[in-house]
Short mmCIF file of C-alpha atoms and ligand atoms in Angstrom, two decimals:
data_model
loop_
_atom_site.label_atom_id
_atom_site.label_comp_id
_atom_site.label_asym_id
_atom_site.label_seq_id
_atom_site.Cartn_x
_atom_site.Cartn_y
_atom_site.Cartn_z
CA UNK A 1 21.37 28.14 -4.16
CA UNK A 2 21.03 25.27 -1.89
CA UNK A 3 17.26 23.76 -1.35
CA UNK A 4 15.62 23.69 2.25
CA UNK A 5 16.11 20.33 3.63
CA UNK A 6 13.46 18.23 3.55
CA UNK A 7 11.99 15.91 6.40
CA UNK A 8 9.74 13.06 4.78
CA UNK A 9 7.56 11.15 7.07
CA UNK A 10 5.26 10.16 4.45
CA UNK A 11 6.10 7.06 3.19
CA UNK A 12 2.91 5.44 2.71
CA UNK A 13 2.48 7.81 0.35
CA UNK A 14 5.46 7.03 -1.53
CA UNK A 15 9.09 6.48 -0.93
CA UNK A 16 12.60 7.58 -2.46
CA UNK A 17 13.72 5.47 -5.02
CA UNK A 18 16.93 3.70 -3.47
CA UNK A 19 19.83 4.69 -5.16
CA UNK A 20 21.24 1.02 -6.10
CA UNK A 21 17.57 0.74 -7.44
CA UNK A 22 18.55 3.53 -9.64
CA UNK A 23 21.72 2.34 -10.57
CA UNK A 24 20.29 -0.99 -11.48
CA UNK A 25 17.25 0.60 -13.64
CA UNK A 26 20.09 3.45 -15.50
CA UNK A 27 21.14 0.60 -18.20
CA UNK A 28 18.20 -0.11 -19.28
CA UNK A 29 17.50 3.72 -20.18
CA UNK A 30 20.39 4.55 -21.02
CA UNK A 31 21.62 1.29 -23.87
CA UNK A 32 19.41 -1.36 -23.44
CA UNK A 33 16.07 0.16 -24.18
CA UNK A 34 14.47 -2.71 -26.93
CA UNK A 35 11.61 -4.62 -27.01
CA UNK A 36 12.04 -8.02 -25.38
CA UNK A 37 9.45 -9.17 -27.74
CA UNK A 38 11.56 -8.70 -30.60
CA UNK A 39 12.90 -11.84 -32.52
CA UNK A 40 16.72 -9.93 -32.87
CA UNK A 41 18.89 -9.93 -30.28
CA UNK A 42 19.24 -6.58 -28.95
CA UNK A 43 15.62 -6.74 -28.15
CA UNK A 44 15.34 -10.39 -27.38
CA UNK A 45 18.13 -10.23 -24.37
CA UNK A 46 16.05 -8.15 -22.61
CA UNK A 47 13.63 -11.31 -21.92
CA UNK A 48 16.53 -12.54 -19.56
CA UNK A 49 16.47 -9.18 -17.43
CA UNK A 50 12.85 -9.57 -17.39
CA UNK A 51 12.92 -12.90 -15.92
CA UNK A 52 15.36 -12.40 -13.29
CA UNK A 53 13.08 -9.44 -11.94
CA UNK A 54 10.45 -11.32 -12.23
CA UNK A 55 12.09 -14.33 -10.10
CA UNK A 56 13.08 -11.22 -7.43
CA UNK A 57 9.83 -9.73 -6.90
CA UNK A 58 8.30 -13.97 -6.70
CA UNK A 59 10.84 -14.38 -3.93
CA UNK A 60 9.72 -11.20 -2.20
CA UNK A 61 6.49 -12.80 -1.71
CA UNK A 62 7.70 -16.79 -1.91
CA UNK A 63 5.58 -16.91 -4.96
CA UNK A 64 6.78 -18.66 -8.23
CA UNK A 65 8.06 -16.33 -10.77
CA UNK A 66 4.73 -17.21 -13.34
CA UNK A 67 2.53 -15.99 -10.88
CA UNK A 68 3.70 -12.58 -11.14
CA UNK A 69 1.44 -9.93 -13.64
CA UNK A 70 3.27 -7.09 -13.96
CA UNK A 71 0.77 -4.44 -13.75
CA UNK A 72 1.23 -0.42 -13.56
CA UNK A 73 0.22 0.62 -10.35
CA UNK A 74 -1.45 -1.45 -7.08
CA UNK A 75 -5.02 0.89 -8.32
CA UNK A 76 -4.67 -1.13 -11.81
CA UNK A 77 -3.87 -4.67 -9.75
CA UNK A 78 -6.75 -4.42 -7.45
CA UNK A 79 -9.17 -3.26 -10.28
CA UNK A 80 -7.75 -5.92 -12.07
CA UNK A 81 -8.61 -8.74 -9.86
CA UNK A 82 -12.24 -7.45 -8.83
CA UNK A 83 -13.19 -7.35 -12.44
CA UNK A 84 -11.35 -10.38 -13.46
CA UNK A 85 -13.26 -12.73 -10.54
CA UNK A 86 -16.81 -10.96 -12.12
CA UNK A 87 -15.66 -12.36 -15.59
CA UNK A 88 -14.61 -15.34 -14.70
CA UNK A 89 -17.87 -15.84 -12.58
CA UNK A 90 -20.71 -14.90 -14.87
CA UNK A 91 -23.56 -15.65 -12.41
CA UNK A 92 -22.15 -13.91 -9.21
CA UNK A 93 -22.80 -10.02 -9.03
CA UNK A 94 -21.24 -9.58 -5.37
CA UNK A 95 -18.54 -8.21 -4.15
CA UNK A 96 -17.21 -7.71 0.09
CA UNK A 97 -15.15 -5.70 1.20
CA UNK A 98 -14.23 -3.17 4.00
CA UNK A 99 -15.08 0.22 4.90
CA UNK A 100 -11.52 1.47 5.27
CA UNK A 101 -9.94 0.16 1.81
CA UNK A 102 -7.68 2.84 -0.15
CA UNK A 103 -9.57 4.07 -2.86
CA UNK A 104 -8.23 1.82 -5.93
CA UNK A 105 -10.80 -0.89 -4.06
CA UNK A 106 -13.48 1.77 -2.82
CA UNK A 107 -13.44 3.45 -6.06
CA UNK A 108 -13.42 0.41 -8.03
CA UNK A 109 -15.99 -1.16 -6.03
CA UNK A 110 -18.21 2.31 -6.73
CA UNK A 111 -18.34 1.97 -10.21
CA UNK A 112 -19.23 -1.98 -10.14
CA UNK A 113 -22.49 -0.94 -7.95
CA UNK A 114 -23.51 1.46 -11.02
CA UNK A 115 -22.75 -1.16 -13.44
CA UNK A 116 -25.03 -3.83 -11.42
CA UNK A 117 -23.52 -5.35 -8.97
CA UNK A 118 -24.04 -5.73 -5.05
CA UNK A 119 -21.19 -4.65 -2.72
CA UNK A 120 -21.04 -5.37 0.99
CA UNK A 121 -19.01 -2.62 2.92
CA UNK A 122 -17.99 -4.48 6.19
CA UNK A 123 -17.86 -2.13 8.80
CA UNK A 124 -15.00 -1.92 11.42
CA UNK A 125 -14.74 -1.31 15.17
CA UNK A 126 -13.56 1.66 17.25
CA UNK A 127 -10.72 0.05 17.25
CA UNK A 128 -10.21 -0.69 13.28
CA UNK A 129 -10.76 -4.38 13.88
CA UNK A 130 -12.99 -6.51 11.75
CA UNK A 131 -15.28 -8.48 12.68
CA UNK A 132 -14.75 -12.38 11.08
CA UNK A 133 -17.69 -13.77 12.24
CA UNK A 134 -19.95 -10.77 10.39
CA UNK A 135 -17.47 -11.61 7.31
CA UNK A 136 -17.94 -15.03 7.06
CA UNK A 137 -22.38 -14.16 7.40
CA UNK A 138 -21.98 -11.90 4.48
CA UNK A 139 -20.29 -13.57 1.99
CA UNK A 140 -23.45 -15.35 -0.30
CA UNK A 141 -24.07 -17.70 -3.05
CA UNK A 142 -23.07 -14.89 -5.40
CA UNK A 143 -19.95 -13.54 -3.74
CA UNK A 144 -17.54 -13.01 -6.48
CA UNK A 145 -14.45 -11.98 -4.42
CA UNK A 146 -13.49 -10.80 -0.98
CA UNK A 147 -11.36 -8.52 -0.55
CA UNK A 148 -9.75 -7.37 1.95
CA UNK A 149 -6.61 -4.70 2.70
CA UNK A 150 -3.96 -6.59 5.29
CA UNK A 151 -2.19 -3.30 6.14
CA UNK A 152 -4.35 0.00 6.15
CA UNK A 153 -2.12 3.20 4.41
CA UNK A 154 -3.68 5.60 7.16
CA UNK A 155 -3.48 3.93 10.86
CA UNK A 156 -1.26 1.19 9.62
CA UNK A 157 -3.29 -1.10 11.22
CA UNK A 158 -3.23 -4.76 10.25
CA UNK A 159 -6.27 -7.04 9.26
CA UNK A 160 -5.94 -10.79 9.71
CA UNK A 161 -5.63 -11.47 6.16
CA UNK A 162 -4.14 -15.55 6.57
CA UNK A 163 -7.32 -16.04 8.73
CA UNK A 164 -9.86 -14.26 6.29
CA UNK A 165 -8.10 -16.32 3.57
CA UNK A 166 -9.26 -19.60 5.36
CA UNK A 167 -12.30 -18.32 5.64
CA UNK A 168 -12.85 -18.04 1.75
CA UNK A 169 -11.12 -20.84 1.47
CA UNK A 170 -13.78 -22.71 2.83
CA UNK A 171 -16.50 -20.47 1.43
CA UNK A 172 -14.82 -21.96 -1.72
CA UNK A 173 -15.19 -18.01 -2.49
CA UNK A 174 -11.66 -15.82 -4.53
CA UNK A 175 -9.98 -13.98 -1.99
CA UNK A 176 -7.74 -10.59 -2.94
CA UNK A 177 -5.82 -8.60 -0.85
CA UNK A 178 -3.99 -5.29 -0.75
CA UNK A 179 -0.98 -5.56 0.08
CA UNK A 180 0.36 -2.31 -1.09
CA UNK A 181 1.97 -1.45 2.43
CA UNK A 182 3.61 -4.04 3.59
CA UNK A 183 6.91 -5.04 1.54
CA UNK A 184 9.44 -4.39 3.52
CA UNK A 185 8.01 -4.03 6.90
CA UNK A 186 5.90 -7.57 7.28
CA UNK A 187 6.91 -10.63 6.02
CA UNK A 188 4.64 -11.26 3.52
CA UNK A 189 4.72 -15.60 2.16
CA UNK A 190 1.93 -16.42 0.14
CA UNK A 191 2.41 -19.97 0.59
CA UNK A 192 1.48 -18.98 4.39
CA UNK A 193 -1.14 -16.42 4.07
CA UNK A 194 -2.93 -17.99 0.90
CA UNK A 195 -4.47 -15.56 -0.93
CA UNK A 196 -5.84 -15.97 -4.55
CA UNK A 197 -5.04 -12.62 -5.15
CA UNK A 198 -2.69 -9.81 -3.87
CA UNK A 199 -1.86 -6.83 -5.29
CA UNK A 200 1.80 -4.48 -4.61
CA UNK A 201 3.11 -1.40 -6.21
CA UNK A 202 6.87 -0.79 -6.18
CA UNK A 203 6.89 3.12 -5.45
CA UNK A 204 6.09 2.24 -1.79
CA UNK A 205 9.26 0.05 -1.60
CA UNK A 206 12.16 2.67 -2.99
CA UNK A 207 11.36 1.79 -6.87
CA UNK A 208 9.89 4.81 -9.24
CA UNK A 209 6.45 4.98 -9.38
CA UNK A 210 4.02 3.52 -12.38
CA UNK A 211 5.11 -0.20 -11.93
CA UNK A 212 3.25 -2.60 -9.54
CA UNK A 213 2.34 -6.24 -9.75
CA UNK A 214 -0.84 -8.42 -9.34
CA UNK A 215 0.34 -12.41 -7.68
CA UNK A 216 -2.01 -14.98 -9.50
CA UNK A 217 -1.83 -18.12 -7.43
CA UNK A 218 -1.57 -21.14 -9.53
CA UNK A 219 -4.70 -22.33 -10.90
CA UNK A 220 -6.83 -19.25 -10.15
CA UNK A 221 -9.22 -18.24 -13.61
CA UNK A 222 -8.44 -15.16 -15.00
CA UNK A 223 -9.19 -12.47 -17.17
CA UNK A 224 -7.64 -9.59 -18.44
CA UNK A 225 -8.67 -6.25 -17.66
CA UNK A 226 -6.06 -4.95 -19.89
CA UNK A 227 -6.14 -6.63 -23.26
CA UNK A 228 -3.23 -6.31 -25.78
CA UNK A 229 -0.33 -8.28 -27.21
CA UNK A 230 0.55 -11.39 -25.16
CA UNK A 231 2.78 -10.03 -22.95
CA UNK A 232 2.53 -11.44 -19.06
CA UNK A 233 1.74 -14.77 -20.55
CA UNK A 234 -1.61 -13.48 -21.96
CA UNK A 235 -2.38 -12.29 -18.94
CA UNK A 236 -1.34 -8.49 -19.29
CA UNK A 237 -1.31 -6.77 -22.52
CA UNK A 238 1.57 -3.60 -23.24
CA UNK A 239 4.70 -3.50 -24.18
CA UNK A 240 6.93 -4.35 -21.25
CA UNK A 241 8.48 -1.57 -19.13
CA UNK A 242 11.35 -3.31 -18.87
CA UNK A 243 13.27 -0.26 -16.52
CA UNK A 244 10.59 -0.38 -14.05
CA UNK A 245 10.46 -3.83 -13.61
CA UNK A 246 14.49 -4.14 -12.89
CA UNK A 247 13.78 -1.21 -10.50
CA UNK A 248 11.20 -3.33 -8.67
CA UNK A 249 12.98 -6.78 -8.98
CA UNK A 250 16.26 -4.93 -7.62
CA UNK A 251 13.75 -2.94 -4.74
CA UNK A 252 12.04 -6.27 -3.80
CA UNK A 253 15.67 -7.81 -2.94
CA UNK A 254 16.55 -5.09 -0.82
CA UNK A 255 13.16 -4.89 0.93
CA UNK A 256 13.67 -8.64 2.24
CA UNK A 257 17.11 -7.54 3.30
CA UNK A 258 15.80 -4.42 5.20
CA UNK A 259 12.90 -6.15 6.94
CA UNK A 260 14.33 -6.70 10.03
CA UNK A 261 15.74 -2.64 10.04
CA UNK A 262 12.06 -1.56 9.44
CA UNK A 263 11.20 -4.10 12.47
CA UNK A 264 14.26 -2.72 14.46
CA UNK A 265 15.27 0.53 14.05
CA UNK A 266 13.01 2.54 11.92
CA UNK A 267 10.16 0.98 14.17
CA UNK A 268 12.03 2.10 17.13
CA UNK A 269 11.92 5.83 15.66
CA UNK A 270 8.33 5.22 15.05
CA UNK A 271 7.74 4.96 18.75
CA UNK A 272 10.03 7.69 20.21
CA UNK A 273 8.54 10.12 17.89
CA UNK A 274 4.86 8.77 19.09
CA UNK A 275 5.95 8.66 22.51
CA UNK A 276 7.37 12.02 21.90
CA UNK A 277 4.26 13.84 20.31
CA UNK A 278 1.96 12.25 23.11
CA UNK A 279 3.78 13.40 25.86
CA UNK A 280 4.58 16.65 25.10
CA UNK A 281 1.14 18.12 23.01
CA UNK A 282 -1.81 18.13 25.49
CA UNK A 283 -4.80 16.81 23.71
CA UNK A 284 -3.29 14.44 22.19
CA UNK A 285 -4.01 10.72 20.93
CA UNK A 286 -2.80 7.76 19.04
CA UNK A 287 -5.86 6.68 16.25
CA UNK A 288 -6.35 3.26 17.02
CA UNK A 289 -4.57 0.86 19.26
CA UNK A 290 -0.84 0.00 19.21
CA UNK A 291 -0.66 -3.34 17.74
CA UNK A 292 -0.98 -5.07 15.51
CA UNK A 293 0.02 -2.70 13.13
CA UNK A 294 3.10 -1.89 10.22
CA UNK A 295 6.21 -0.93 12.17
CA UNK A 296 6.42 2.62 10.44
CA UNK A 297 2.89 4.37 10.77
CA UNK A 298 1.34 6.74 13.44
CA UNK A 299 -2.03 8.24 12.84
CA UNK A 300 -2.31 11.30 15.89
CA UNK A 301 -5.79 13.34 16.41
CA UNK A 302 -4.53 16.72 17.76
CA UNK A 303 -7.75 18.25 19.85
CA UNK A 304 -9.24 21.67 18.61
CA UNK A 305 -6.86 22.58 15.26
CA UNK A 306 -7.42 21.25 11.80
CA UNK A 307 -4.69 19.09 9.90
CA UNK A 308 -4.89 21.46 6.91
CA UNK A 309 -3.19 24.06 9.23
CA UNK A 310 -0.70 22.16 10.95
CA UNK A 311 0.81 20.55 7.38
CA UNK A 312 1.46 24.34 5.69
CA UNK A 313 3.15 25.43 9.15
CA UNK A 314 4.69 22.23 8.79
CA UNK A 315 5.46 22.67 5.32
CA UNK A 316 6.92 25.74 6.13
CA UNK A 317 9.85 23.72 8.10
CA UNK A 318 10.05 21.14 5.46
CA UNK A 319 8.72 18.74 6.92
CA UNK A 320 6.35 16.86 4.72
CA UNK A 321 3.45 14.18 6.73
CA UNK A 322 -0.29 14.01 5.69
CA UNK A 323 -3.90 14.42 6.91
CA UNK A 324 -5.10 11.23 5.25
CA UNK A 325 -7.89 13.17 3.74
CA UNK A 326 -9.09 13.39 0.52
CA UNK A 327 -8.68 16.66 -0.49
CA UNK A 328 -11.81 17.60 -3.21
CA UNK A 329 -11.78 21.02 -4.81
CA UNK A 330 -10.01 22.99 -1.58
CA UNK A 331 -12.21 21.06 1.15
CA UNK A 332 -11.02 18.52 3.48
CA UNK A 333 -13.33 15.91 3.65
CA UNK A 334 -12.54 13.79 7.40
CA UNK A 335 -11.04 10.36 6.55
CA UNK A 336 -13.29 7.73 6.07
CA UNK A 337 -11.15 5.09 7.73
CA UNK A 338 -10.98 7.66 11.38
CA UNK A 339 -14.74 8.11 10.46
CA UNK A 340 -15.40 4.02 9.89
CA UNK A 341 -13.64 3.43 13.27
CA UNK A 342 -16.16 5.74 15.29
CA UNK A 343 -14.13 9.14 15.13
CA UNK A 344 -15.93 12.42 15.20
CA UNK A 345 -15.69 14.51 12.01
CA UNK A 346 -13.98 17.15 14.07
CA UNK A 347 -11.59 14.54 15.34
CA UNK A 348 -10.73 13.40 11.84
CA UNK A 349 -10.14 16.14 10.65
CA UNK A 350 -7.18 17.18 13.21
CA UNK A 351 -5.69 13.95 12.61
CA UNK A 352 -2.63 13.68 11.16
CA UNK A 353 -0.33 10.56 9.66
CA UNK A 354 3.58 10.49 9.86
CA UNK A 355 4.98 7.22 7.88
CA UNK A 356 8.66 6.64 8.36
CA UNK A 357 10.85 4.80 6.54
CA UNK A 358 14.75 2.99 5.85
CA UNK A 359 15.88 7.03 5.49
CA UNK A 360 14.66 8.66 8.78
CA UNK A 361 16.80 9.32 11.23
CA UNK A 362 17.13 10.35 15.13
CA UNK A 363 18.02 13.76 14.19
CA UNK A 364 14.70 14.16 11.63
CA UNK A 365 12.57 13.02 15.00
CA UNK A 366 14.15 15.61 17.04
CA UNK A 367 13.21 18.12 14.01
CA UNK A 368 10.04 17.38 14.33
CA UNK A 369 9.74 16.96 17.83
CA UNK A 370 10.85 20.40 18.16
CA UNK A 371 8.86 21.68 15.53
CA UNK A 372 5.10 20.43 15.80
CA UNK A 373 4.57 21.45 19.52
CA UNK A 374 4.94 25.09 18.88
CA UNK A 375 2.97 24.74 15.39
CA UNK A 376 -0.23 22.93 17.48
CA UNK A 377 -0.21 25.62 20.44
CA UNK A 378 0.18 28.26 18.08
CA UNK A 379 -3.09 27.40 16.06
CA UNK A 380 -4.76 26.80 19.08
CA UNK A 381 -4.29 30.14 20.42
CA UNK A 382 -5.64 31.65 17.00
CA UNK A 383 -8.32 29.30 16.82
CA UNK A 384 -12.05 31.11 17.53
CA UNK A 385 -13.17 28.39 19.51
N1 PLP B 1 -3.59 0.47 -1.80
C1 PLP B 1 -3.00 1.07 -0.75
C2 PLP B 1 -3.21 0.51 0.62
C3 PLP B 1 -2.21 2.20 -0.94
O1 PLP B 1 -1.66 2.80 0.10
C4 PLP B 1 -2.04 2.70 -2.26
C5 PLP B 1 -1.24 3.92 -2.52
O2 PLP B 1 -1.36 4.91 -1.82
C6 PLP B 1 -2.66 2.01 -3.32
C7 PLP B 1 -3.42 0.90 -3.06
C8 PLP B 1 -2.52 2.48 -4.74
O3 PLP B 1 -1.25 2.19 -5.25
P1 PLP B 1 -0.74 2.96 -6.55
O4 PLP B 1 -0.38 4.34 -6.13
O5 PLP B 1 0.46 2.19 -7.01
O6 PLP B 1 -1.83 2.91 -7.54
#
């Protein structure tokens, strides 16, 4: 029995682990599976592999290889660096942020409010743009950390992260960002952007998900919010997962050699299925404006029909996209970053994201393109209203 082919245009949520990212991780299942802590050798070689992934992930970002933490996920990065900039800062209690953060900041930042501590939620305009000035006001004697997303997983829109950074920078407050979209499709050189902190996960860049990484820049205090064994130069504590980290060392090389294809072609899909879905579904819209924002995202509100019914007809053709919305015990609840930018609850919650990525092709556009006009007028004409 064959399996129904699948069309994935949900890449923000995660991606396909590249097959020479497979190939590369296999070994180290497979034979060389010890301990690069260990003082014999068949553990001890290991500590080689682990530095030459280390050295490909630093040049992903232009970063030297010892600021690199391997961590487990981008949720455990970012909730690394807000709590390590409160423990490093005894006196400051405040924390600011944005209104549209994924939830491993959101979340994060939740649970620091019940534990004490003051969080600023900066608010963001209709058209998912911050406003600098209001950032710069807010941050206070006892700002701990800003931080600050610089590619948002729903719209795809992009925050000026290298300006915000010279903002703090001359706050003389830590500034983090999230930069668990962009590999692969921006540039990303910390030397440019300067940021204290950034955090990545590897399953949004073709490597297997439960490895990501939290960038230290040189200098910057820190705690850890994981404590163990001295692994990660103290900074990290767990036995390595040495697999894993090959996957994302060998997934951070290809994304630099695939940036301009996201720029070029997969952005150029982007658009004709945009251009496509606007033209031919009346009612409706692009979320946000065009630019600037990651090459591979499109966040469409589709007038009168909820998402939740368009992705099980769309299901139902294999093709897999998502709402955005958090979905709590069977109810939608309308995405807070649609809702943050001014959108109606009814609005968000017909709104639907499609994230491409290196594997889509023209013929998986014209699937959908085919597919989701019929889907949208057929809900419509069952719809009460
Ligand atoms: N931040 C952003 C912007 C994301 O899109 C995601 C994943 O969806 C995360 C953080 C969390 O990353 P992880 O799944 O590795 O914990």
């Amino acid at each position: 029995m064959t399996s129904p082919a699948t069309y994935y245009f949900d890449n923000n949520a995660t991606t396909q682990v590249a097959p020479e990212v497979l190939d590369a991780m296999l070994p180290f299942l497979r034979d060389l599976w010890g301990n690069p802590s260990s003082t014999y050798a068949f553990g001890r070689q290991l500590a080689a592999h682990l530095d030459d992934a280390r050295a490909r992930v630093a040049a992903l970002l232009n970063a030297e290889p010892r600021e690199i933490v391997f961590t487990s996920c981008g949720t455990e990065s970012t909730n690394s660096a807000l709590h390590s900039a409160l423990a490093t800062q005894p006196g400051k209690r405040h924390l600011l942020t944005t209104a549209v953060e994924h939830s491993a900041t959101l979340k994060c930042c939740a649970l620091l409010q019940k534990h004490g501590c003051d969080v600023t939620f900066l608010p963001v305009s209709p058209d998912g743009a911050l406003d600098l000035a209001l950032l710069e006001k807010s941050i206070r004697p006892d700002t701990a950390i800003v931080s600050v997303m610089w590619a948002n997983n729903e719209t795809g829109l992009l925050f000026p992260v290298r300006d915000i950074a010279a903002i703090c920078r001359r706050r003389r407050v830590l500034f983090h960002t999230d930069a668990v979209q962009t590999p692969g499709k921006l540039k990303i050189d910390v030397r440019d952007l300067d940021p204290d902190l950034l955090s990545l996960s590897a399953h949004k860049l073709h490597a297997p998900k439960g490895i990501g990484l939290l960038y230290l820049k040189r200098g910057v205090k820190y705690q850890p919010h994981i404590a163990g064994g001295g692994q990660e130069r103290g900074r990290r504590g767990g036995t390595e997962n040495v697999p894993y980290i090959v996957a994302f060392g060998r997934a951070a090389e290809l994304a630099l050699e695939r940036l301009s294809y996201e720029n070029t072609h997969v952005r150029a899909l982007r658009d004709r299925l945009e251009a496509g879905i606007l033209q031919s579904i009346p009612g409706s819209a692009r979320n946000g404006p065009p630019e600037p924002r990651l090459p591979n995202t499109s966040n469409i509100a589709f007038e009168g029909v909820e998402a939740e019914g368009i992705l099980m007809l769309l299901d139902q053709a294999g093709i897999c996209a998502s709402s955005g919305s958090a979905c709590t015990t069977g109810s939608l609840d309308p995405s807070h970053v649609l809702t943050a930018m001014g959108c109606t609850a009814a609005r968000a919650r017909g709104s639907l994201r499609f994230s491409l990525g290196i594997y889509n092709t023209e013929p998986d556009v014209d699937y959908l393109l085919a597919h989701l006009p019929p889907i949208i007028a057929r809900l419509r004409a069952s719809s009460p209203g």
